Amino acid sequence: MEDQAFQELLTDLFCVCRDGVITSINSAGVAMLSGNQTGVEFVGRAFSDFISHEYVDGIDQILDTLAAEKDYFPIKFVQADGQPISATMIVHRTPEHGQGAAVILAQDLTHRTELTQAIKRSEERFRKLVDQTNNLICTCENLEIKFVNTAGRKLMKAGEGKELVGKNVKYLFHPDYQPIFDMDIHDLTSDEPLHAKLSCVDGTVIDVSMSISILDGHVGSEIMAEARDISGHNQAVGALRKTNRDLEERAQQLLRSKEEAERANQTKSHFLSSMSHELRTPLNAIIGFARLFESSKKHPLTARQKGRAGHILDSGNHLLGLIDDILSLTNVGEATFALSIINIDARQFADDCLNDSKIFSDGTDVSVEDRTDIELPILRIDHRRAKQAILHLLSNAVKYNSEGGMVWLDAERLGAQALRFSVTDTGPGIPEDKHLDLFQPFNRLGAETTGIDGAGVGLALAKKLAEEMGGAVGFKSVPGKGSTFWIEFPTAEEKDG
């Protein structure tokens, strides 16, 4: 009761806050903060509700600082009716009022002038505070610089700042930006920062992000300008933009190169297709006449002549097969051929491939063995194209095998989605440095010097055919031990799902 009576005797605001919430306030404080409104409730409200917005964000730090310094601090309150008032405030921590409690005393300075000394002390504290920031901060009266903080003097390369104080603030800026200070100051006090260039004392120019605030609310009176050096940021942005331009130019170059390569590839494919068709006509004639000679009953051939005719047929059919491979390869690359997808028993498909493989395995010392299961799922494939792909793997396994080598055909279920056929040989294997070139058309990886027939299109064709049917191709190889090539085909279960 004695405390309350004492508070009511005071002519200045006296309130107790706990954790930032008003728990009691004297009559003078109610009158000071109510303004023209009546019946305002203060107890239970945040003390920051009555603080001007420029102090709200740092109010906790201000209260702690004032409690430590035990000195008055100039501040602006906002009355309940919205009117601002200037005041000085002092804070005392009072544990007797509870943990986190503080007593706040405030004097209304709106109509007082006797606290000039207190204001000067607060200005000194302000300068100490702003000297702790890394940004340029200067205060001006009628645009004349009155104070520049340490970071600002360093940024402007101005030493003790004598070259700056007393100067019109607009002359700190590059001539291109000086006209902005001929505008109404209110037009410059925006939430969005201004981007400008500062002209330093030594003549260098730096990019800054700047904000301007009016200290006392009167145009042409006191303002505070804050500027942050963004030269490094702008340089990084400029470098990033240059990198983006370089990347765009590189992308355009790559696009042009790609288009040129595609045109060249189309020209090559057209040439190969045309030449293959041109070669087929005389080659079919040669094969046809050889068959006539071989089967003629009116003029039967001698055994020696039949052998020679057989050589003509074998060579002709071999060349015809190469031409067909080249035609298929160019068609696959252009995606112009149509697939005939059907359901087929994988067991029957494997048997067909093994039977056809006898064409190139018979007469060699390489054995081809079937290690597939008796029961296999239903495939969803183009039968002719799929068999063509498997036969390319079997043919390569026989051709590039070791003397007396082995070739095995395996089948492995990949869940209900696909079936993998693997062709394993006991050949010399493939060096790791040649793996990337393995599926490149017409690249035989040096086998062209071995005397083994081939055009280097089999693996490339098998890969493209498998992928066109929704499958995949892969391999593994161990030099000196052999290789395994596999093709995955979709099953009918996957198609039905």
Coordinates of C-alpha atoms in Angstrom, one line a residue:
M1 CA 0.0 0.0 0.0
E2 CA 2.8 2.4 0.8
D3 CA 4.4 1.6 -2.6
Q4 CA 1.2 2.3 -4.4
A5 CA 0.7 5.6 -2.5
F6 CA 4.2 6.6 -3.4
Q7 CA 3.6 5.8 -7.0
E8 CA 0.5 8.0 -7.1
L9 CA 2.5 10.9 -5.7
L10 CA 4.8 10.8 -8.7
T11 CA 4.1 13.2 -11.6
D12 CA 6.0 10.9 -14.1
L13 CA 5.1 7.5 -15.5
F14 CA 5.8 4.7 -13.0
C15 CA 5.0 1.2 -14.1
V16 CA 6.1 -2.3 -13.2
C17 CA 6.6 -4.9 -16.0
R18 CA 7.3 -8.6 -15.8
D19 CA 8.6 -10.3 -18.9
G20 CA 7.6 -7.3 -20.9
V21 CA 4.0 -7.2 -19.7
I22 CA 2.7 -4.3 -17.6
T23 CA 1.6 -5.5 -14.1
S24 CA 0.9 -2.1 -12.6
I25 CA 1.0 1.6 -13.6
N26 CA 0.4 4.8 -11.7
S27 CA -2.2 7.5 -12.6
A28 CA 0.5 9.8 -14.1
G29 CA 1.5 6.9 -16.4
V30 CA -2.1 6.2 -17.4
A31 CA -2.6 9.9 -18.2
M32 CA 0.7 10.1 -20.1
L33 CA -0.1 7.0 -22.3
S34 CA -3.9 7.4 -22.7
G35 CA -3.7 10.6 -24.7
N36 CA -7.3 11.7 -25.6
Q37 CA -8.8 8.3 -24.9
T38 CA -10.4 7.3 -21.6
G39 CA -10.9 4.0 -19.9
V40 CA -7.8 2.5 -21.5
E41 CA -6.6 -0.8 -19.8
F42 CA -2.9 -1.1 -19.4
V43 CA -2.4 -3.9 -17.0
G44 CA -1.8 -7.2 -18.8
R45 CA -0.7 -5.5 -22.1
A46 CA 2.8 -5.6 -23.5
F47 CA 4.9 -2.5 -22.7
S48 CA 6.1 -2.6 -26.4
D49 CA 2.5 -1.7 -27.5
F50 CA 3.2 1.8 -26.4
I51 CA 6.7 2.1 -27.9
S52 CA 7.3 3.8 -31.3
H53 CA 7.8 1.3 -34.0
E54 CA 11.5 2.2 -34.6
Y55 CA 12.3 1.0 -31.0
V56 CA 10.1 -2.1 -30.9
D57 CA 12.5 -4.6 -32.5
G58 CA 15.2 -3.7 -30.0
I59 CA 13.2 -3.0 -26.9
D60 CA 14.5 -6.0 -24.9
Q61 CA 18.1 -5.0 -25.6
I62 CA 17.3 -1.3 -24.8
L63 CA 15.7 -2.3 -21.5
D64 CA 18.7 -4.5 -20.6
T65 CA 21.1 -1.8 -21.5
L66 CA 19.3 0.9 -19.5
A67 CA 19.0 -1.4 -16.5
A68 CA 22.7 -1.9 -16.6
E69 CA 23.6 1.7 -17.1
K70 CA 21.0 3.1 -14.7
D71 CA 20.6 6.3 -16.8
Y72 CA 17.9 8.0 -18.7
F73 CA 17.4 7.2 -22.4
P74 CA 15.4 9.3 -24.9
I75 CA 12.6 7.3 -26.4
K76 CA 9.3 7.8 -28.2
F77 CA 6.0 6.5 -26.8
V78 CA 2.8 6.1 -28.8
Q79 CA -0.3 7.1 -26.9
A80 CA -3.5 5.0 -27.0
D81 CA -4.9 7.5 -29.4
G82 CA -1.9 7.0 -31.8
Q83 CA -0.1 10.3 -31.0
P84 CA 3.7 10.1 -30.5
I85 CA 5.3 11.7 -27.5
S86 CA 9.0 12.1 -26.7
A87 CA 10.2 11.0 -23.3
T88 CA 13.2 9.9 -21.3
M89 CA 13.1 6.5 -19.6
I90 CA 15.1 4.8 -17.0
V91 CA 14.9 1.1 -16.0
H92 CA 15.6 -0.7 -12.7
R93 CA 15.5 -4.4 -12.3
T94 CA 13.4 -5.3 -9.2
P95 CA 13.6 -8.9 -8.1
E96 CA 11.2 -8.2 -5.3
H97 CA 8.5 -7.8 -8.0
G98 CA 9.3 -11.3 -9.3
Q99 CA 11.7 -12.9 -11.8
G100 CA 12.0 -10.9 -15.0
A101 CA 10.4 -7.8 -13.4
A102 CA 11.5 -4.2 -14.0
V103 CA 10.4 -0.8 -12.8
I104 CA 10.2 1.8 -15.6
L105 CA 10.3 5.5 -14.9
A106 CA 9.6 7.9 -17.8
Q107 CA 9.4 11.6 -18.1
D108 CA 7.3 13.3 -20.8
L109 CA 9.6 15.7 -22.7
T110 CA 7.1 16.8 -25.3
H111 CA 6.9 20.3 -23.6
R112 CA 10.2 20.3 -21.8
T113 CA 13.6 21.7 -22.6
E114 CA 15.5 21.3 -19.4
L115 CA 16.8 17.8 -20.2
T116 CA 19.3 19.0 -22.9
Q117 CA 22.2 17.4 -21.0
A118 CA 20.4 14.0 -20.9
I119 CA 19.8 14.2 -24.6
K120 CA 23.5 14.9 -25.2
R121 CA 24.4 11.9 -23.1
S122 CA 22.0 9.8 -25.1
E123 CA 23.5 11.1 -28.3
E124 CA 26.9 9.9 -27.1
R125 CA 25.4 6.5 -26.3
F126 CA 23.8 6.4 -29.8
R127 CA 27.2 7.1 -31.4
K128 CA 28.7 4.3 -29.4
L129 CA 26.0 2.0 -30.5
V130 CA 26.2 2.9 -34.2
D131 CA 30.0 2.6 -34.1
Q132 CA 29.5 -1.1 -33.4
T133 CA 27.8 -1.7 -36.8
N134 CA 29.7 -2.4 -40.1
N135 CA 27.4 -0.1 -42.1
L136 CA 27.8 3.5 -42.8
I137 CA 25.5 5.6 -40.6
C138 CA 25.4 9.4 -40.7
T139 CA 23.0 11.9 -39.3
C140 CA 22.2 15.1 -41.2
E141 CA 20.4 18.4 -40.5
N142 CA 19.0 20.1 -43.5
L143 CA 21.1 17.6 -45.5
E144 CA 24.3 18.8 -43.8
I145 CA 26.3 15.9 -42.3
K146 CA 26.6 16.2 -38.5
F147 CA 27.9 12.8 -37.6
V148 CA 29.5 9.8 -39.4
N149 CA 30.2 6.6 -37.6
T150 CA 33.5 4.8 -37.6
A151 CA 32.4 2.2 -40.2
G152 CA 31.2 5.0 -42.5
R153 CA 34.5 6.9 -42.2
K154 CA 36.4 3.7 -43.0
L155 CA 34.1 2.9 -45.9
M156 CA 34.5 6.4 -47.4
K157 CA 38.3 6.3 -46.7
A158 CA 37.9 9.5 -44.8
G159 CA 40.3 9.1 -41.9
E160 CA 38.9 11.1 -38.9
G161 CA 35.9 12.2 -41.0
K162 CA 36.8 15.9 -41.2
E163 CA 36.3 15.8 -44.9
L164 CA 32.7 14.6 -44.4
V165 CA 31.2 16.5 -41.5
G166 CA 29.6 19.8 -42.6
K167 CA 29.4 18.6 -46.2
N168 CA 26.0 18.2 -48.0
V169 CA 25.2 14.5 -47.8
K170 CA 24.4 14.3 -51.5
Y171 CA 28.1 14.9 -52.4
L172 CA 29.0 11.6 -50.8
F173 CA 27.3 10.0 -53.8
H174 CA 28.3 9.6 -57.4
P175 CA 27.0 12.5 -59.5
D176 CA 24.5 10.2 -61.2
Y177 CA 22.8 9.7 -57.8
Q178 CA 23.0 13.2 -56.4
P179 CA 19.6 14.4 -57.9
I180 CA 17.7 12.0 -55.6
F181 CA 18.4 14.3 -52.7
D182 CA 16.6 17.1 -54.5
M183 CA 13.4 15.1 -54.1
D184 CA 11.1 15.3 -51.1
I185 CA 12.7 13.3 -48.3
H186 CA 9.5 11.5 -47.7
D187 CA 9.9 9.9 -51.1
L188 CA 13.2 8.4 -50.0
T189 CA 12.0 6.9 -46.7
S190 CA 10.7 3.6 -48.1
D191 CA 10.8 0.1 -46.7
E192 CA 12.6 -0.9 -49.9
P193 CA 16.4 0.0 -49.8
L194 CA 17.8 2.3 -52.4
H195 CA 20.7 1.1 -54.6
A196 CA 23.3 3.8 -55.2
K197 CA 27.0 4.5 -55.6
L198 CA 29.2 6.3 -53.1
S199 CA 32.2 8.4 -54.2
C200 CA 35.0 7.8 -51.7
V201 CA 37.5 10.5 -50.6
D202 CA 40.2 8.7 -52.7
G203 CA 38.1 8.8 -55.8
T204 CA 37.0 5.1 -55.8
V205 CA 33.3 4.3 -56.3
I206 CA 31.5 1.6 -54.3
D207 CA 28.0 0.1 -54.6
V208 CA 25.7 0.5 -51.6
S209 CA 22.2 -0.4 -50.5
M210 CA 20.9 2.6 -48.6
S211 CA 18.0 3.5 -46.4
I212 CA 16.9 7.0 -45.1
S213 CA 14.8 7.7 -42.1
I214 CA 13.5 11.0 -40.7
L215 CA 14.6 11.4 -37.0
D216 CA 12.1 14.0 -35.8
G217 CA 9.3 13.8 -38.4
H218 CA 10.0 17.1 -40.1
V219 CA 11.2 17.4 -43.7
G220 CA 14.4 19.4 -44.0
S221 CA 15.3 18.7 -40.4
E222 CA 17.2 15.7 -39.1
I223 CA 17.6 12.5 -41.1
M224 CA 19.7 9.4 -40.7
A225 CA 21.2 7.6 -43.7
E226 CA 22.4 4.0 -43.5
A227 CA 24.4 2.4 -46.3
R228 CA 25.7 -1.1 -46.7
D229 CA 28.6 -2.0 -49.0
I230 CA 27.3 -4.4 -51.7
S231 CA 30.2 -4.1 -54.1
G232 CA 31.2 -7.7 -53.5
H233 CA 27.7 -8.9 -53.9
N234 CA 27.3 -7.0 -57.2
Q235 CA 30.6 -8.4 -58.4
A236 CA 29.4 -11.9 -57.6
V237 CA 26.1 -11.2 -59.4
G238 CA 28.0 -9.8 -62.4
A239 CA 30.3 -12.9 -62.4
L240 CA 27.2 -15.2 -62.2
R241 CA 25.5 -13.3 -65.0
K242 CA 28.7 -13.6 -67.1
T243 CA 28.8 -17.3 -66.3
N244 CA 25.2 -17.7 -67.3
R245 CA 25.9 -15.9 -70.6
D246 CA 28.8 -18.1 -71.3
L247 CA 26.7 -21.2 -70.5
E248 CA 24.0 -20.0 -72.8
E249 CA 26.5 -19.4 -75.6
R250 CA 28.0 -22.8 -74.9
A251 CA 24.5 -24.4 -75.0
Q252 CA 23.8 -22.7 -78.3
Q253 CA 27.1 -24.0 -79.7
L254 CA 26.3 -27.5 -78.4
L255 CA 22.8 -27.2 -80.0
R256 CA 24.3 -26.1 -83.3
S257 CA 26.8 -29.0 -83.1
K258 CA 24.1 -31.4 -82.3
E259 CA 22.0 -30.2 -85.2
E260 CA 25.0 -30.5 -87.5
A261 CA 25.7 -34.0 -86.2
E262 CA 22.1 -35.0 -86.7
R263 CA 22.2 -33.7 -90.3
A264 CA 25.4 -35.5 -90.9
N265 CA 23.9 -38.7 -89.3
Q266 CA 20.8 -38.4 -91.5
T267 CA 23.0 -38.0 -94.6
K268 CA 25.1 -41.0 -93.5
S269 CA 22.0 -43.1 -92.9
H270 CA 20.5 -42.0 -96.2
F271 CA 23.7 -42.9 -98.0
L272 CA 24.0 -46.3 -96.3
S273 CA 20.3 -47.1 -97.0
S274 CA 20.7 -46.1 -100.6
M275 CA 23.9 -48.0 -101.1
S276 CA 22.6 -51.0 -99.3
H277 CA 19.5 -51.1 -101.6
E278 CA 21.8 -50.6 -104.6
L279 CA 24.0 -53.5 -103.6
R280 CA 21.1 -55.9 -102.9
T281 CA 19.9 -55.9 -106.5
P282 CA 23.1 -57.3 -108.1
L283 CA 23.9 -59.4 -105.1
N284 CA 20.5 -61.1 -105.2
A285 CA 21.1 -61.7 -108.9
I286 CA 24.5 -63.4 -108.1
I287 CA 22.9 -65.5 -105.4
G288 CA 20.0 -66.4 -107.8
F289 CA 22.3 -67.5 -110.6
A290 CA 24.5 -69.5 -108.2
R291 CA 21.4 -71.4 -107.0
L292 CA 20.4 -72.0 -110.6
F293 CA 23.8 -73.4 -111.5
E294 CA 23.9 -75.5 -108.3
S295 CA 20.4 -77.0 -108.9
S296 CA 20.4 -77.3 -112.7
K297 CA 19.4 -80.8 -113.8
K298 CA 19.9 -80.2 -117.5
H299 CA 23.5 -79.2 -117.0
P300 CA 24.6 -80.7 -113.7
L301 CA 27.7 -79.4 -112.1
T302 CA 30.7 -81.4 -111.2
A303 CA 31.6 -81.8 -107.6
R304 CA 34.3 -79.2 -108.0
Q305 CA 31.9 -76.8 -109.6
K306 CA 29.3 -77.4 -106.9
G307 CA 31.9 -76.5 -104.3
R308 CA 32.7 -73.3 -106.1
A309 CA 29.0 -72.5 -106.5
G310 CA 28.6 -73.2 -102.8
H311 CA 31.3 -70.7 -102.0
I312 CA 29.5 -68.1 -104.1
L313 CA 26.3 -68.8 -102.3
D314 CA 27.9 -68.7 -98.8
S315 CA 29.7 -65.4 -99.6
G316 CA 26.7 -63.9 -101.2
N317 CA 24.5 -64.8 -98.2
H318 CA 27.1 -63.5 -95.9
L319 CA 27.2 -60.2 -97.7
L320 CA 23.4 -60.1 -97.9
G321 CA 23.3 -60.6 -94.1
L322 CA 25.7 -57.6 -93.6
I323 CA 23.6 -55.5 -95.8
D324 CA 20.5 -56.4 -93.9
D325 CA 22.2 -55.5 -90.7
I326 CA 23.2 -52.1 -92.0
L327 CA 19.7 -51.5 -93.3
S328 CA 18.2 -52.5 -89.9
L329 CA 20.7 -50.3 -88.0
T330 CA 19.9 -47.2 -90.1
N331 CA 16.2 -47.8 -89.7
V332 CA 16.5 -48.3 -85.9
G333 CA 18.5 -45.1 -85.6
E334 CA 15.8 -43.2 -87.5
A335 CA 13.0 -45.1 -85.7
T336 CA 11.2 -45.6 -89.0
F337 CA 10.5 -49.3 -88.8
A338 CA 7.3 -50.8 -87.2
L339 CA 7.4 -53.5 -84.6
S340 CA 4.9 -56.4 -84.5
I341 CA 4.6 -57.1 -80.8
I342 CA 3.0 -60.4 -79.9
N343 CA 2.8 -62.8 -76.9
I344 CA 5.2 -65.7 -77.4
D345 CA 6.4 -68.6 -75.2
A346 CA 9.9 -67.8 -74.0
R347 CA 10.7 -71.6 -74.2
Q348 CA 9.8 -71.7 -77.8
F349 CA 11.7 -68.5 -78.5
A350 CA 14.9 -69.8 -76.8
D351 CA 14.6 -73.1 -78.9
D352 CA 14.3 -71.1 -82.1
C353 CA 17.3 -69.0 -81.3
L354 CA 19.4 -72.1 -80.4
N355 CA 18.3 -73.9 -83.6
D356 CA 19.2 -70.9 -85.8
S357 CA 22.6 -70.5 -84.0
K358 CA 23.7 -73.8 -85.6
I359 CA 24.1 -71.9 -88.9
F360 CA 27.2 -70.3 -87.6
S361 CA 28.3 -72.7 -84.8
D362 CA 28.3 -75.9 -86.9
G363 CA 31.7 -76.6 -88.4
T364 CA 33.5 -74.8 -85.5
D365 CA 35.1 -76.3 -82.4
V366 CA 32.9 -74.1 -80.2
S367 CA 30.0 -75.7 -78.4
V368 CA 26.7 -73.9 -77.7
E369 CA 24.7 -75.2 -74.7
D370 CA 21.2 -74.4 -73.4
R371 CA 21.0 -73.8 -69.6
T372 CA 17.5 -72.2 -69.6
D373 CA 14.7 -73.7 -67.6
I374 CA 12.1 -75.9 -69.2
E375 CA 9.3 -73.6 -67.9
L376 CA 9.6 -70.0 -69.0
P377 CA 7.1 -67.1 -69.0
I378 CA 5.3 -65.5 -71.9
L379 CA 7.3 -62.7 -73.6
R380 CA 5.8 -59.6 -75.1
I381 CA 8.1 -59.0 -78.1
D382 CA 8.6 -58.7 -81.8
H383 CA 9.6 -62.3 -82.5
R384 CA 11.8 -61.7 -85.6
R385 CA 13.5 -58.6 -84.1
A386 CA 14.1 -60.2 -80.7
K387 CA 15.5 -63.3 -82.3
Q388 CA 17.8 -61.2 -84.4
A389 CA 19.1 -59.5 -81.3
I390 CA 19.8 -62.8 -79.5
L391 CA 21.5 -64.3 -82.6
H392 CA 23.9 -61.3 -82.7
L393 CA 25.0 -62.1 -79.2
L394 CA 25.3 -65.9 -79.9
S395 CA 27.2 -65.2 -83.2
N396 CA 29.7 -62.9 -81.4
A397 CA 30.2 -65.4 -78.6
V398 CA 31.1 -68.1 -81.2
K399 CA 33.2 -65.9 -83.4
Y400 CA 35.3 -64.3 -80.7
N401 CA 35.7 -67.4 -78.5
S402 CA 38.8 -69.4 -77.7
E403 CA 39.7 -72.7 -79.5
G404 CA 37.4 -75.4 -78.2
G405 CA 35.5 -72.8 -76.2
M406 CA 32.0 -72.9 -74.8
V407 CA 28.9 -70.7 -75.1
W408 CA 25.9 -70.9 -72.7
L409 CA 22.4 -69.5 -73.0
D410 CA 20.7 -68.7 -69.7
A411 CA 17.4 -67.2 -68.7
E412 CA 16.6 -65.4 -65.5
R413 CA 13.3 -64.1 -64.3
L414 CA 13.3 -60.5 -63.0
G415 CA 10.2 -60.7 -60.9
A416 CA 7.0 -60.5 -63.0
Q417 CA 8.3 -57.7 -65.1
A418 CA 10.9 -59.1 -67.4
L419 CA 13.0 -62.1 -68.5
R420 CA 16.8 -61.8 -69.0
F421 CA 18.6 -63.9 -71.6
S422 CA 22.3 -64.1 -71.0
V423 CA 24.9 -65.4 -73.4
T424 CA 28.2 -66.4 -71.7
D425 CA 31.4 -67.3 -73.6
T426 CA 34.9 -68.5 -72.6
G427 CA 36.7 -66.0 -75.0
P428 CA 39.5 -63.6 -74.2
G429 CA 37.2 -61.0 -72.6
I430 CA 37.1 -57.3 -73.3
P431 CA 39.6 -54.8 -71.9
E432 CA 38.0 -52.2 -69.6
D433 CA 39.3 -49.3 -71.7
K434 CA 37.2 -50.5 -74.6
H435 CA 33.9 -50.8 -72.7
L436 CA 32.6 -47.3 -73.6
D437 CA 33.0 -48.0 -77.3
L438 CA 31.4 -51.4 -77.2
F439 CA 27.9 -50.5 -78.5
Q440 CA 29.2 -48.0 -81.1
P441 CA 28.2 -48.9 -84.7
F442 CA 31.0 -50.0 -87.0
N443 CA 33.5 -50.1 -84.1
R444 CA 35.0 -53.6 -83.9
L445 CA 37.4 -52.7 -81.1
G446 CA 40.4 -53.7 -83.1
A447 CA 39.0 -57.1 -84.2
E448 CA 39.2 -55.9 -87.8
T449 CA 42.9 -56.9 -87.7
T450 CA 42.2 -60.5 -86.6
G451 CA 40.8 -61.9 -89.8
I452 CA 37.4 -62.6 -88.1
D453 CA 34.5 -61.5 -90.4
G454 CA 32.2 -58.8 -89.2
A455 CA 31.1 -55.2 -89.7
G456 CA 30.8 -54.0 -86.1
V457 CA 27.0 -53.5 -86.2
G458 CA 25.7 -56.5 -84.3
L459 CA 25.9 -55.2 -80.7
A460 CA 24.7 -51.8 -81.7
L461 CA 21.7 -53.3 -83.5
A462 CA 20.9 -55.7 -80.7
K463 CA 20.9 -52.8 -78.2
K464 CA 18.6 -50.6 -80.3
L465 CA 16.2 -53.4 -81.0
A466 CA 16.0 -54.4 -77.4
E467 CA 15.4 -50.9 -76.3
E468 CA 12.7 -50.3 -78.9
M469 CA 10.8 -53.3 -77.5
G470 CA 11.0 -51.8 -73.9
G471 CA 14.0 -54.0 -72.9
A472 CA 17.6 -53.3 -72.0
V473 CA 21.1 -54.6 -72.8
G474 CA 24.1 -55.0 -70.6
F475 CA 27.3 -57.0 -70.2
K476 CA 30.2 -57.9 -67.9
S477 CA 33.6 -59.1 -68.9
V478 CA 36.7 -60.4 -67.3
P479 CA 39.8 -60.2 -69.5
G480 CA 41.3 -63.7 -70.0
K481 CA 38.1 -65.5 -68.7
G482 CA 35.3 -64.4 -71.0
S483 CA 32.2 -62.2 -71.2
T484 CA 28.5 -62.3 -70.5
F485 CA 26.1 -60.2 -72.6
W486 CA 22.4 -60.1 -71.6
I487 CA 19.2 -58.8 -73.0
E488 CA 16.0 -58.1 -70.9
F489 CA 12.6 -58.5 -72.6
P490 CA 9.3 -57.5 -71.1
T491 CA 6.9 -60.3 -70.1
A492 CA 3.2 -60.5 -70.8
E493 CA 2.5 -60.2 -67.1
E494 CA 4.0 -56.7 -67.1
K495 CA 2.0 -55.8 -70.2
D496 CA -1.2 -57.0 -68.8
G497 CA -0.6 -55.0 -65.5

